[in-house]
Coordinates of C-alpha atoms in Angstrom, one line a residue:
Chain A
M1279 CA -11.2 -31.9 66.7
V1280 CA -14.1 -31.0 69.6
K1281 CA -12.6 -29.8 72.9
P1282 CA -13.4 -32.7 75.7
I1283 CA -15.4 -31.7 77.9
I1284 CA -13.2 -33.2 80.8
E1285 CA -9.4 -32.5 81.0
V1286 CA -7.0 -34.4 83.7
F1287 CA -3.5 -33.2 84.1
D1288 CA -0.9 -35.0 85.7
L1289 CA -3.6 -35.4 88.5
T1290 CA -1.8 -36.7 91.9
A1291 CA -4.0 -37.8 94.6
A1292 CA -3.2 -38.8 97.9
Y1293 CA -4.4 -39.3 101.4
G1294 CA -1.8 -37.5 103.5
D1295 CA 1.7 -39.5 102.7
F1296 CA -0.3 -42.4 101.1
V1297 CA -0.2 -41.7 97.5
L1298 CA -3.4 -43.5 95.5
L1299 CA -2.9 -42.0 92.0
D1300 CA 0.2 -40.7 90.6
K1301 CA 0.3 -38.5 87.8
V1302 CA -2.7 -39.5 85.9
T1303 CA -3.3 -37.9 82.8
F1304 CA -6.8 -38.5 80.5
D1305 CA -9.7 -36.6 79.1
V1306 CA -13.2 -37.6 78.7
R1307 CA -14.9 -36.3 75.4
R1308 CA -18.6 -35.0 74.9
G1309 CA -20.8 -37.2 74.2
E1310 CA -19.2 -40.5 74.9
V1311 CA -20.0 -43.2 77.8
F1312 CA -16.8 -43.2 79.9
V1313 CA -16.3 -46.0 82.2
I1314 CA -13.5 -45.8 85.0
L1315 CA -12.6 -49.6 86.4
G1316 CA -10.2 -51.2 88.3
G1317 CA -9.9 -54.0 91.2
S1318 CA -10.8 -52.7 94.6
G1319 CA -8.8 -50.5 96.2
C1320 CA -7.6 -49.1 92.5
G1321 CA -8.5 -45.0 94.0
K1322 CA -11.9 -45.3 91.2
S1323 CA -14.3 -43.6 93.2
T1324 CA -11.3 -41.6 94.6
L1325 CA -10.4 -40.4 91.4
M1326 CA -14.4 -39.7 90.9
K1327 CA -14.4 -37.6 94.0
H1328 CA -11.5 -35.7 92.5
L1329 CA -13.5 -34.6 89.2
I1330 CA -16.7 -33.6 91.3
G1331 CA -14.7 -31.7 93.5
L1332 CA -15.2 -33.3 96.5
L1333 CA -11.6 -33.8 97.2
R1334 CA -8.7 -31.1 96.5
P1335 CA -6.2 -32.9 94.2
A1336 CA -2.5 -33.3 95.5
A1337 CA -1.0 -32.0 92.3
G1338 CA -2.5 -31.7 88.9
R1339 CA -5.5 -29.9 87.1
I1340 CA -9.1 -31.1 86.7
L1341 CA -11.0 -28.7 84.0
I1342 CA -14.8 -29.7 83.1
D1343 CA -15.5 -27.8 80.2
G1344 CA -12.9 -25.7 80.3
G1345 CA -12.9 -24.3 84.0
D1346 CA -10.7 -25.5 87.2
I1347 CA -13.2 -26.5 89.6
N1348 CA -10.9 -26.9 92.4
N1349 CA -9.7 -22.9 91.8
A1350 CA -13.3 -21.6 90.9
S1351 CA -15.3 -19.8 93.9
G1352 CA -18.5 -18.1 94.1
Q1353 CA -20.8 -17.9 90.7
E1354 CA -18.4 -19.3 88.8
R1355 CA -18.2 -22.5 90.8
A1356 CA -21.8 -22.7 91.3
D1357 CA -22.0 -22.6 87.2
L1358 CA -19.3 -25.2 87.1
L1359 CA -21.4 -27.5 89.7
K1360 CA -24.4 -27.0 87.1
K1361 CA -22.8 -28.6 84.2
F1362 CA -22.7 -32.2 85.8
G1363 CA -24.9 -34.5 88.2
V1364 CA -24.1 -37.2 90.2
M1365 CA -25.6 -40.5 91.1
Y1366 CA -24.0 -41.8 94.5
Q1367 CA -23.5 -45.6 94.9
S1368 CA -26.4 -46.1 97.5
G1369 CA -28.7 -43.1 95.8
A1370 CA -28.2 -40.7 98.6
L1371 CA -32.1 -39.5 98.0
F1372 CA -33.2 -37.3 100.9
G1373 CA -35.3 -39.5 103.2
S1374 CA -37.6 -36.8 104.3
L1375 CA -38.9 -35.9 100.3
T1376 CA -41.0 -38.1 97.9
L1377 CA -39.3 -39.0 94.4
E1378 CA -40.8 -36.2 93.1
E1379 CA -39.5 -33.6 95.7
N1380 CA -35.8 -35.0 95.6
V1381 CA -36.1 -33.9 92.1
M1382 CA -37.7 -30.6 92.3
L1383 CA -35.2 -29.7 95.3
P1384 CA -32.2 -28.3 92.9
M1385 CA -35.1 -26.4 90.7
E1386 CA -36.2 -24.8 93.9
E1387 CA -32.7 -23.7 94.8
F1388 CA -31.5 -22.8 91.6
T1389 CA -34.3 -21.6 89.3
K1390 CA -37.3 -19.3 89.3
L1391 CA -39.7 -21.9 88.0
P1392 CA -43.0 -21.6 89.4
P1393 CA -43.9 -24.8 91.6
E1394 CA -46.1 -26.7 89.0
A1395 CA -43.6 -25.9 86.1
R1396 CA -41.2 -27.8 88.6
R1397 CA -43.9 -30.6 89.3
L1398 CA -44.3 -31.1 85.9
V1399 CA -40.1 -31.0 85.1
A1400 CA -39.9 -33.3 87.9
R1401 CA -42.6 -35.7 86.4
M1402 CA -41.0 -35.9 83.4
K1403 CA -37.5 -36.7 84.7
L1404 CA -38.9 -39.2 86.4
S1405 CA -40.6 -40.7 83.5
L1406 CA -37.4 -40.7 81.7
V1407 CA -36.3 -43.1 84.4
G1408 CA -39.5 -45.0 84.1
L1409 CA -40.6 -43.8 87.5
E1410 CA -43.4 -41.9 87.1
R1411 CA -46.3 -43.9 88.7
F1412 CA -44.0 -43.8 91.8
S1413 CA -43.4 -40.0 91.9
G1414 CA -45.6 -39.4 95.2
H1415 CA -43.5 -42.1 97.0
F1416 CA -40.8 -41.7 99.4
P1417 CA -37.3 -43.5 98.9
S1418 CA -38.1 -46.2 101.3
E1419 CA -40.8 -47.3 99.7
V1420 CA -39.3 -48.3 96.7
S1421 CA -36.8 -50.7 95.5
G1422 CA -32.8 -50.2 95.5
G1423 CA -32.8 -49.9 91.9
M1424 CA -35.9 -47.7 91.9
Q1425 CA -33.8 -45.3 94.6
K1426 CA -31.1 -45.4 91.7
R1427 CA -32.8 -44.7 88.6
A1428 CA -34.5 -42.1 91.1
A1429 CA -31.2 -40.6 91.7
I1430 CA -30.3 -40.4 88.2
A1431 CA -33.4 -38.4 87.4
R1432 CA -32.5 -36.4 90.5
A1433 CA -28.8 -35.5 89.3
M1434 CA -30.4 -34.3 85.8
A1435 CA -33.0 -32.1 87.3
L1436 CA -30.7 -29.1 85.8
D1437 CA -30.1 -30.9 82.4
P1438 CA -26.4 -30.9 83.5
E1439 CA -24.0 -32.0 80.1
V1440 CA -22.3 -34.5 82.4
L1441 CA -23.4 -37.8 84.8
F1442 CA -20.9 -39.3 87.1
L1443 CA -22.7 -42.7 88.0
D1444 CA -20.7 -44.3 90.7
E1445 CA -21.3 -48.0 90.8
P1446 CA -24.5 -47.9 89.2
S1447 CA -25.3 -51.7 88.8
A1448 CA -23.9 -52.4 92.7
G1449 CA -26.0 -54.3 94.4
L1450 CA -28.9 -54.8 91.6
D1451 CA -29.9 -58.0 89.7
P1452 CA -28.8 -58.8 86.4
V1453 CA -32.6 -57.6 84.8
T1454 CA -32.5 -54.7 86.8
S1455 CA -28.8 -54.3 85.7
A1456 CA -29.3 -54.1 82.2
G1457 CA -32.3 -51.7 82.3
L1458 CA -30.1 -49.4 83.5
D1459 CA -27.9 -50.0 81.0
E1460 CA -30.5 -49.1 78.7
L1461 CA -31.6 -46.3 80.4
I1462 CA -27.9 -44.9 80.1
L1463 CA -27.7 -45.1 76.5
R1464 CA -30.9 -44.1 76.1
L1465 CA -30.1 -40.7 77.6
N1466 CA -27.0 -40.5 76.1
K1467 CA -28.0 -41.2 72.6
N1468 CA -31.5 -39.0 73.2
L1469 CA -30.3 -36.3 75.3
G1470 CA -26.3 -36.2 74.4
V1471 CA -25.6 -36.7 77.8
T1472 CA -21.7 -37.5 78.5
F1473 CA -21.4 -40.4 81.4
V1474 CA -18.8 -40.9 83.5
I1475 CA -19.4 -44.2 85.5
V1476 CA -17.5 -46.1 87.9
S1477 CA -17.7 -49.9 87.7
H1478 CA -16.6 -53.3 87.7
E1479 CA -19.4 -54.7 86.3
L1480 CA -18.2 -56.2 82.9
A1481 CA -21.6 -57.1 81.5
S1482 CA -22.3 -53.8 81.7
I1483 CA -19.4 -52.3 80.5
Y1484 CA -19.3 -53.8 77.4
A1485 CA -23.0 -52.9 77.1
V1486 CA -22.5 -48.9 77.5
A1487 CA -18.8 -47.7 77.3
D1488 CA -17.4 -46.1 74.7
R1489 CA -14.2 -45.9 76.4
V1490 CA -12.5 -47.2 79.5
I1491 CA -9.2 -46.3 81.6
M1492 CA -8.1 -49.3 84.2
L1493 CA -6.4 -48.2 87.1
D1494 CA -4.3 -50.2 89.1
Q1495 CA -2.9 -49.9 92.6
T1496 CA 0.7 -50.9 92.2
K1497 CA 0.9 -48.7 89.1
K1498 CA -0.8 -45.7 90.7
G1499 CA -2.4 -45.0 87.6
I1500 CA -3.7 -46.0 84.2
L1501 CA -3.1 -49.5 83.2
A1502 CA -5.0 -49.5 80.2
E1503 CA -7.3 -47.0 78.1
G1504 CA -9.3 -48.1 75.1
A1505 CA -12.6 -49.6 73.7
P1506 CA -13.6 -52.4 76.3
G1507 CA -13.9 -55.0 73.4
E1508 CA -10.5 -54.0 72.2
L1509 CA -8.8 -54.1 75.8
R1510 CA -10.4 -57.9 75.6
D1511 CA -9.4 -58.9 73.0
H1512 CA -5.8 -57.2 72.3
D1513 CA -4.3 -56.2 75.5
S1514 CA -1.2 -57.7 76.4
N1515 CA -1.1 -56.7 80.4
P1516 CA -1.8 -60.2 81.9
F1517 CA -3.8 -57.9 84.9
V1518 CA -6.0 -56.4 82.0
H1519 CA -6.5 -59.8 80.3
A1520 CA -7.2 -61.4 83.7
F1521 CA -10.1 -58.6 84.6
F1522 CA -11.4 -58.9 81.1
H1523 CA -11.5 -62.7 80.8
R1524 CA -12.5 -63.0 84.7
E1525 CA -9.4 -65.0 86.0
T1526 CA -7.7 -64.8 89.2
A1527 CA -4.7 -62.7 88.9
E1528 CA -2.3 -66.0 90.0
V1529 CA -3.6 -67.6 86.5
A1530 CA -2.9 -64.3 84.8
G1531 CA 0.8 -63.7 86.6
Chain B
M25 CA -39.7 -14.6 72.0
D26 CA -42.9 -12.7 71.9
F27 CA -47.0 -13.5 73.0
N28 CA -49.2 -11.9 71.0
Q29 CA -52.2 -11.6 73.5
K30 CA -55.4 -11.1 71.1
T31 CA -54.4 -14.0 68.9
G32 CA -52.8 -16.5 71.5
C33 CA -49.8 -16.7 69.4
L34 CA -46.3 -17.5 71.3
K35 CA -43.1 -17.1 68.8
L36 CA -40.2 -18.6 70.7
G37 CA -36.4 -17.3 70.3
A38 CA -33.7 -19.2 69.6
R39 CA -33.2 -20.6 73.0
L40 CA -35.8 -21.6 75.6
D41 CA -34.0 -22.7 79.2
A42 CA -35.4 -22.2 83.0
G43 CA -34.8 -18.6 82.9
E44 CA -36.8 -18.2 79.7
V45 CA -39.8 -20.9 80.9
S46 CA -39.7 -18.9 84.4
A47 CA -40.8 -15.8 83.1
L48 CA -43.2 -17.3 80.6
W49 CA -44.9 -20.1 82.5
S50 CA -47.4 -17.8 84.6
A51 CA -47.7 -15.0 81.9
V52 CA -48.5 -17.6 79.3
G53 CA -50.5 -20.2 80.7
G54 CA -53.2 -21.7 79.4
R55 CA -54.0 -18.3 76.9
V56 CA -51.6 -19.7 74.3
R57 CA -53.3 -21.2 71.2
H58 CA -50.3 -21.7 68.8
V59 CA -47.0 -21.8 69.4
D60 CA -44.3 -20.8 66.3
A61 CA -41.2 -22.7 67.3
S62 CA -38.9 -22.5 63.7
P63 CA -36.4 -20.3 66.0
L64 CA -36.1 -22.5 68.2
E65 CA -32.5 -24.2 68.5
T66 CA -31.8 -25.2 71.9
C67 CA -34.2 -26.3 74.9
D68 CA -33.8 -27.6 78.2
G69 CA -35.3 -29.7 80.6
A70 CA -37.9 -26.8 81.6
G71 CA -38.6 -25.6 78.2
L72 CA -39.5 -29.2 76.8
A73 CA -42.1 -29.1 79.8
L74 CA -43.4 -26.0 78.9
I75 CA -43.8 -27.0 75.4
W76 CA -45.4 -30.0 76.5
Y77 CA -47.9 -28.2 79.2
V78 CA -49.0 -25.9 76.5
Q79 CA -49.4 -28.8 73.6
K80 CA -51.7 -30.9 76.0
G81 CA -53.5 -27.8 76.8
G82 CA -54.5 -27.8 73.4
A83 CA -52.1 -25.4 71.5
T84 CA -51.3 -26.2 68.2
V85 CA -47.4 -26.0 68.0
T86 CA -45.3 -26.0 64.2
G87 CA -42.1 -25.6 63.4
L88 CA -40.7 -27.4 65.9
R89 CA -36.9 -28.9 64.5
P90 CA -36.8 -32.8 64.3
E91 CA -34.3 -33.0 67.1
I92 CA -36.2 -31.3 69.7
A93 CA -39.5 -32.8 68.5
A94 CA -37.6 -36.1 69.7
L95 CA -36.7 -35.1 72.8
L96 CA -40.3 -34.8 73.3
R97 CA -41.3 -37.9 72.0
P98 CA -40.6 -39.9 75.3
F99 CA -43.4 -37.8 77.2
D100 CA -46.3 -38.3 74.5
H101 CA -48.1 -40.7 77.0
L102 CA -47.1 -39.3 80.2
P103 CA -50.5 -38.1 81.6
V104 CA -51.5 -34.7 82.2
D105 CA -52.9 -35.4 85.4
P106 CA -50.2 -36.3 88.2
A107 CA -50.2 -40.3 89.3
D108 CA -52.2 -40.5 92.3
A109 CA -49.8 -40.6 95.4
P110 CA -50.5 -43.0 98.3
P111 CA -54.0 -42.6 99.5
R112 CA -54.1 -40.7 103.1
D113 CA -57.3 -39.8 105.0
N114 CA -56.8 -36.5 106.1
S115 CA -60.4 -36.2 107.5
L116 CA -60.8 -36.0 111.5
F117 CA -61.5 -39.4 111.5
G118 CA -58.8 -40.6 109.3
Q119 CA -56.1 -38.4 112.1
L120 CA -57.9 -39.9 115.0
G121 CA -57.6 -43.2 113.6
R122 CA -53.8 -43.4 112.7
A123 CA -53.2 -41.5 116.2
A124 CA -55.3 -44.5 117.8
S125 CA -53.2 -46.9 116.0
Q126 CA -50.0 -45.3 116.5
I127 CA -50.6 -45.2 120.8
W128 CA -51.8 -48.8 120.2
N129 CA -48.7 -50.0 118.2
D130 CA -46.2 -47.9 121.0
T131 CA -48.1 -49.6 123.6
R132 CA -47.6 -52.8 121.9
D133 CA -43.9 -52.1 121.7
Q134 CA -43.6 -51.2 125.0
V135 CA -45.0 -54.5 126.3
A136 CA -43.1 -56.7 124.0
F137 CA -39.8 -54.6 124.9
I138 CA -40.7 -55.1 128.8
G139 CA -41.4 -58.6 128.7
E140 CA -38.2 -59.3 126.2
F141 CA -36.1 -57.1 128.3
T142 CA -37.4 -59.0 131.8
V143 CA -36.7 -62.2 130.3
T144 CA -33.4 -61.9 129.3
A145 CA -32.4 -59.8 132.3
L146 CA -33.7 -63.1 134.4
R147 CA -31.4 -65.3 132.0
C148 CA -28.5 -63.0 132.6
A149 CA -29.0 -63.1 136.1
V150 CA -28.6 -67.1 135.9
S151 CA -25.9 -67.3 133.8
P152 CA -23.8 -63.6 134.1
G153 CA -20.9 -65.3 131.7
Q154 CA -23.8 -63.8 128.9
V155 CA -23.5 -60.3 129.8
R156 CA -20.9 -58.3 127.5
W157 CA -18.9 -56.8 130.7
G158 CA -16.4 -55.1 128.8
D159 CA -19.0 -52.9 126.7
M160 CA -21.0 -52.5 130.0
W161 CA -18.2 -50.7 131.6
V162 CA -17.1 -48.6 128.4
I163 CA -20.5 -47.4 128.4
A164 CA -20.9 -47.0 132.5
Q165 CA -17.7 -44.8 132.0
R166 CA -19.2 -42.8 129.5
A167 CA -22.6 -42.4 131.4
G168 CA -20.9 -41.8 134.4
V169 CA -17.8 -40.6 134.8
D170 CA -18.4 -38.5 132.0
A171 CA -21.5 -36.7 133.5
L172 CA -19.7 -36.0 136.6
I173 CA -18.9 -32.2 135.8
V174 CA -22.1 -31.4 134.5
A175 CA -24.3 -33.5 137.6
G176 CA -21.9 -31.8 140.0
M177 CA -22.5 -28.6 138.5
V178 CA -26.5 -28.7 138.3
S179 CA -26.3 -30.0 141.8
L180 CA -24.3 -27.8 143.6
L181 CA -25.6 -24.5 142.0
T182 CA -29.2 -25.7 143.0
G183 CA -28.1 -26.3 146.7
M184 CA -26.7 -22.8 146.6
I185 CA -29.7 -20.7 145.1
M186 CA -32.1 -22.5 146.9
A187 CA -30.0 -21.7 150.0
F188 CA -29.9 -17.7 149.1
Q189 CA -33.7 -17.7 148.3
S190 CA -34.8 -19.2 151.5
S191 CA -32.5 -17.6 153.7
V192 CA -34.4 -14.1 153.0
P193 CA -37.8 -15.0 154.0
L194 CA -36.7 -17.5 156.8
K195 CA -34.8 -14.8 158.2
Q196 CA -37.8 -12.4 158.7
F197 CA -39.2 -14.8 161.2
G198 CA -35.6 -15.7 163.1
V199 CA -35.5 -19.4 161.6
D200 CA -33.0 -19.2 159.3
I201 CA -31.1 -22.0 160.4
F202 CA -33.5 -24.3 159.2
V203 CA -32.4 -23.2 155.4
V204 CA -30.5 -26.6 156.2
N205 CA -33.6 -28.7 156.7
L206 CA -35.0 -26.9 153.4
V207 CA -32.0 -27.9 151.3
A208 CA -30.8 -30.6 152.5
L209 CA -34.4 -32.5 152.6
A210 CA -35.5 -30.8 149.4
I211 CA -32.0 -32.2 147.8
L212 CA -31.9 -35.5 149.2
R213 CA -35.4 -36.7 148.9
E214 CA -36.5 -34.9 145.2
L215 CA -33.9 -33.0 143.4
G216 CA -30.9 -34.6 143.5
P217 CA -32.3 -38.1 142.0
I218 CA -34.6 -36.0 139.9
M219 CA -31.9 -33.9 138.3
T220 CA -29.2 -36.3 137.9
A221 CA -31.9 -38.8 136.1
V222 CA -32.9 -35.6 133.9
V223 CA -28.7 -35.1 133.3
L224 CA -28.8 -39.0 132.1
A225 CA -31.8 -38.3 130.4
G226 CA -30.3 -35.5 128.5
R227 CA -26.5 -36.9 127.9
S228 CA -27.2 -41.5 127.5
G229 CA -30.6 -41.6 127.1
S230 CA -30.1 -39.4 123.9
A231 CA -26.8 -41.4 123.0
F232 CA -28.6 -44.9 123.5
A233 CA -31.3 -43.8 120.9
A234 CA -29.2 -42.2 118.3
E235 CA -26.3 -44.9 118.3
I236 CA -29.3 -47.7 118.4
G237 CA -30.9 -46.1 115.9
T238 CA -28.1 -45.6 113.6
M239 CA -27.3 -49.2 113.7
K240 CA -31.4 -49.7 113.1
V241 CA -30.8 -47.6 109.8
N242 CA -27.7 -49.4 108.6
E243 CA -29.2 -53.0 109.0
E244 CA -26.3 -53.5 111.6
I245 CA -29.3 -54.8 114.1
D246 CA -30.6 -56.9 111.3
A247 CA -27.2 -58.5 111.0
L248 CA -26.8 -59.0 114.9
V249 CA -30.2 -61.0 114.6
T250 CA -29.4 -63.1 111.9
M251 CA -26.0 -63.8 113.3
G252 CA -27.7 -65.1 116.2
I253 CA -26.8 -62.3 118.9
E254 CA -29.9 -61.1 120.5
P255 CA -29.8 -57.5 120.2
M256 CA -31.6 -57.2 123.5
R257 CA -28.7 -59.0 125.4
F258 CA -26.0 -57.4 122.9
L259 CA -27.3 -53.9 123.1
V260 CA -29.8 -52.7 125.8
V261 CA -28.4 -55.3 128.7
P262 CA -25.1 -53.9 128.9
R263 CA -26.8 -50.1 128.9
V264 CA -29.9 -50.6 131.1
L265 CA -27.1 -52.1 133.7
A266 CA -24.8 -49.1 133.0
G267 CA -27.6 -47.3 133.9
F268 CA -28.9 -49.3 136.9
L269 CA -25.7 -49.2 138.3
V270 CA -24.2 -45.8 137.6
T271 CA -27.4 -43.6 138.3
P272 CA -27.4 -44.2 142.2
V273 CA -23.6 -43.4 142.4
L274 CA -24.5 -40.1 140.7
T275 CA -27.3 -39.3 142.7
V276 CA -25.2 -39.8 146.0
Y277 CA -22.7 -37.8 144.9
A278 CA -25.1 -35.4 143.6
N279 CA -26.6 -35.5 146.9
F280 CA -23.6 -34.5 148.4
L281 CA -22.8 -31.4 146.6
G282 CA -25.6 -30.4 146.5
V283 CA -26.3 -30.0 150.6
A284 CA -22.3 -28.8 150.6
G285 CA -23.8 -26.0 148.2
G286 CA -26.2 -24.9 151.1
F287 CA -23.6 -25.3 153.5
F288 CA -21.2 -23.2 151.7
V289 CA -23.7 -20.1 151.2
M290 CA -25.0 -20.7 155.1
M291 CA -21.3 -20.2 155.8
A292 CA -20.8 -17.2 154.1
L293 CA -23.8 -15.9 156.1
G294 CA -21.9 -16.6 158.9
F295 CA -23.2 -19.7 160.7
P296 CA -20.3 -21.9 162.0
F297 CA -20.1 -25.4 160.3
M298 CA -20.8 -27.1 163.6
A299 CA -23.9 -25.1 164.1
L300 CA -25.2 -26.4 160.5
W301 CA -24.0 -29.8 161.0
N302 CA -25.9 -30.3 164.0
Q303 CA -28.9 -29.0 162.7
L304 CA -28.3 -31.1 159.4
V305 CA -28.3 -34.6 161.9
S306 CA -31.0 -33.5 163.3
A307 CA -33.3 -32.7 160.5
V308 CA -32.1 -35.7 158.2
G309 CA -33.3 -39.2 158.7
V310 CA -32.4 -42.5 157.2
T311 CA -35.3 -43.0 155.1
D312 CA -35.0 -39.8 153.7
V313 CA -31.6 -40.6 152.3
M314 CA -33.1 -44.1 151.1
T315 CA -36.0 -42.6 149.3
G316 CA -33.9 -41.0 147.1
T317 CA -31.2 -44.0 146.3
I318 CA -34.0 -46.2 145.7
K319 CA -35.6 -44.0 143.3
S320 CA -32.1 -43.4 141.4
F321 CA -32.0 -47.1 140.8
V322 CA -35.7 -47.4 139.0
F323 CA -34.3 -44.0 137.2
G324 CA -31.6 -45.4 135.9
I325 CA -33.4 -48.1 134.5
L326 CA -36.2 -46.3 133.0
V327 CA -33.8 -43.5 131.1
A328 CA -31.7 -46.1 129.7
G329 CA -34.2 -48.3 128.9
V330 CA -36.5 -46.3 126.9
G331 CA -33.5 -44.7 125.0
C332 CA -32.7 -48.3 123.9
L333 CA -36.5 -48.8 123.2
R334 CA -36.7 -45.6 120.9
G335 CA -33.7 -46.6 119.6
L336 CA -35.1 -49.9 118.4
Q337 CA -37.7 -47.9 117.1
T338 CA -36.3 -45.8 114.8
G339 CA -37.7 -45.8 111.1
T340 CA -36.3 -45.4 108.0
G341 CA -33.6 -42.5 106.9
A342 CA -31.3 -39.8 108.4
S343 CA -34.2 -37.9 110.0
A344 CA -35.9 -40.8 111.9
V345 CA -32.4 -41.2 114.3
G346 CA -33.4 -37.4 114.5
V347 CA -37.1 -38.1 115.6
S348 CA -36.0 -41.2 117.9
T349 CA -33.2 -39.3 119.9
T350 CA -36.0 -36.6 120.4
R351 CA -38.5 -39.0 121.7
A352 CA -35.6 -40.9 124.0
V353 CA -35.3 -37.4 125.9
V354 CA -38.9 -36.8 126.0
S355 CA -40.4 -40.2 127.3
G356 CA -37.4 -40.2 130.0
I357 CA -37.8 -37.0 131.2
F358 CA -41.6 -38.1 131.7
L359 CA -41.3 -41.2 132.7
I360 CA -39.0 -39.5 135.8
V361 CA -41.3 -37.4 136.6
L362 CA -44.5 -40.1 136.3
V363 CA -43.0 -42.4 138.5
D364 CA -41.5 -40.2 140.6
A365 CA -45.3 -38.9 141.6
V366 CA -45.7 -42.5 142.0
F367 CA -43.1 -42.8 144.5
A368 CA -44.2 -39.8 146.5
A369 CA -47.5 -41.5 146.8
I370 CA -45.8 -44.8 148.3
F371 CA -43.8 -43.0 150.9
Y372 CA -46.4 -41.0 151.8
T373 CA -48.4 -44.1 152.6
I374 CA -45.7 -45.7 154.4
Q375 CA -44.6 -42.7 155.9
W376 CA -41.0 -42.7 155.0

């Protein structure tokens, strides 16, 4: 079996004394689209921030391609950071740079490519997300969906193996959201990029996810794990059932 | 990987990544006529860009593995020339036009702001219940009480410095008691109000602009508007009112400390307090105190008002807030000096 690209062992996530996730263990396989889902406040975004090294685990270990980001420093950490790209919920594009310059920024910092090569790579990344015509625009001049796609292009600038997407479809209309799902699948299939997506949009979960984990606030851990279709049809847990059938918790309980 | 200069034939290695491309790009550039890609196994975005680039430049590429060719396929229709950036006329006329239209827009904004503020302020004067007094007191505390130390120190030290500097030349004429006149008149008429207003512009005008600017960027201003709450009444009136009330008090306090600073130095130079006091009373009239205080009311309104205006004019993005904050301080200080000059002319005419 191929070694998983992300391995999480007994991760405990806490803010001070408040434990949000208790001893969570899972792994993400190379080349899959992996979705972290759950109700509001269950720690989805916190889990992702731990995976990308923004928050330190209270206990446990996170390995990305065999490297521990929390105990790496210097060059080792820089190399690990290059293995993944992150799209933040609101895009987090730099407002003072054009879309093209946003994508060029990581290349400027981490490669010795000449300017025209950087520009061409940036244009190719933007064309992958369908924004070639908008490369000279500033983030404030394009729509929210375009900003998210540009953020994906920027996350891909250094050809990472893993892309983390925080709520990619939040705040988008169904058509744009479906376009984004298609983009995710295309990049996954053509470039072999592994995706880790935080989401609670049922439609897009069915469309893209190979495997999901569902977090729960009261259990402080993983409530269910598997392919979304299977969880929908076969999971006996009332909350999982309610989530996948869009019922209220009372009906389910 | 190796490049034959004569035939223009580039034979790639097994790996083509950003590091290799950086070295190749400028060396090879437009001179490649043929690429032998048969050894190529892995290729990143930069590698793809290089292959695409030489291919569009007319070179033939052979031996490309199907999986890499598949990665290149999405870029078949990418135009060679970048898409046109939004057109921007950078000629002299274009720049002049943009500058003129910016000045025009700015002036229009200011007139609209002053008009809207006046109407809102009058409405609030008629029914004071509309004013958010709680906010006003908090802002007044931040702008006033919290500024006591810095405004006081600036004024005290200025008074002391002026006394020191002027005592030597005046002593040469044997009139060093007139240092009191000089320090007291300068502080009360000009320096006290101006320095206090500058401190206020730096501390509070900038804070107002940053606060309101951040609210603008976060669409909080839009939220207020759609809730039916006018930003003018909710945000601007309490701040301008706080500036209006706090600045004169700070000015009186700064005036006192500035004159006291002069007194300290003179006493250290051996003058008795009563001699200094008598000199002060004979030198300073009511109008001298009045002019400074009247000005300080106006300075307070201007500094707070322009801080709020710059905040409301904030564009989009994080850097816009920084721009607004800078503009608030610059416009604040500029307005202080400008209005002070107008006051100087008025007071000269009416002989105060």
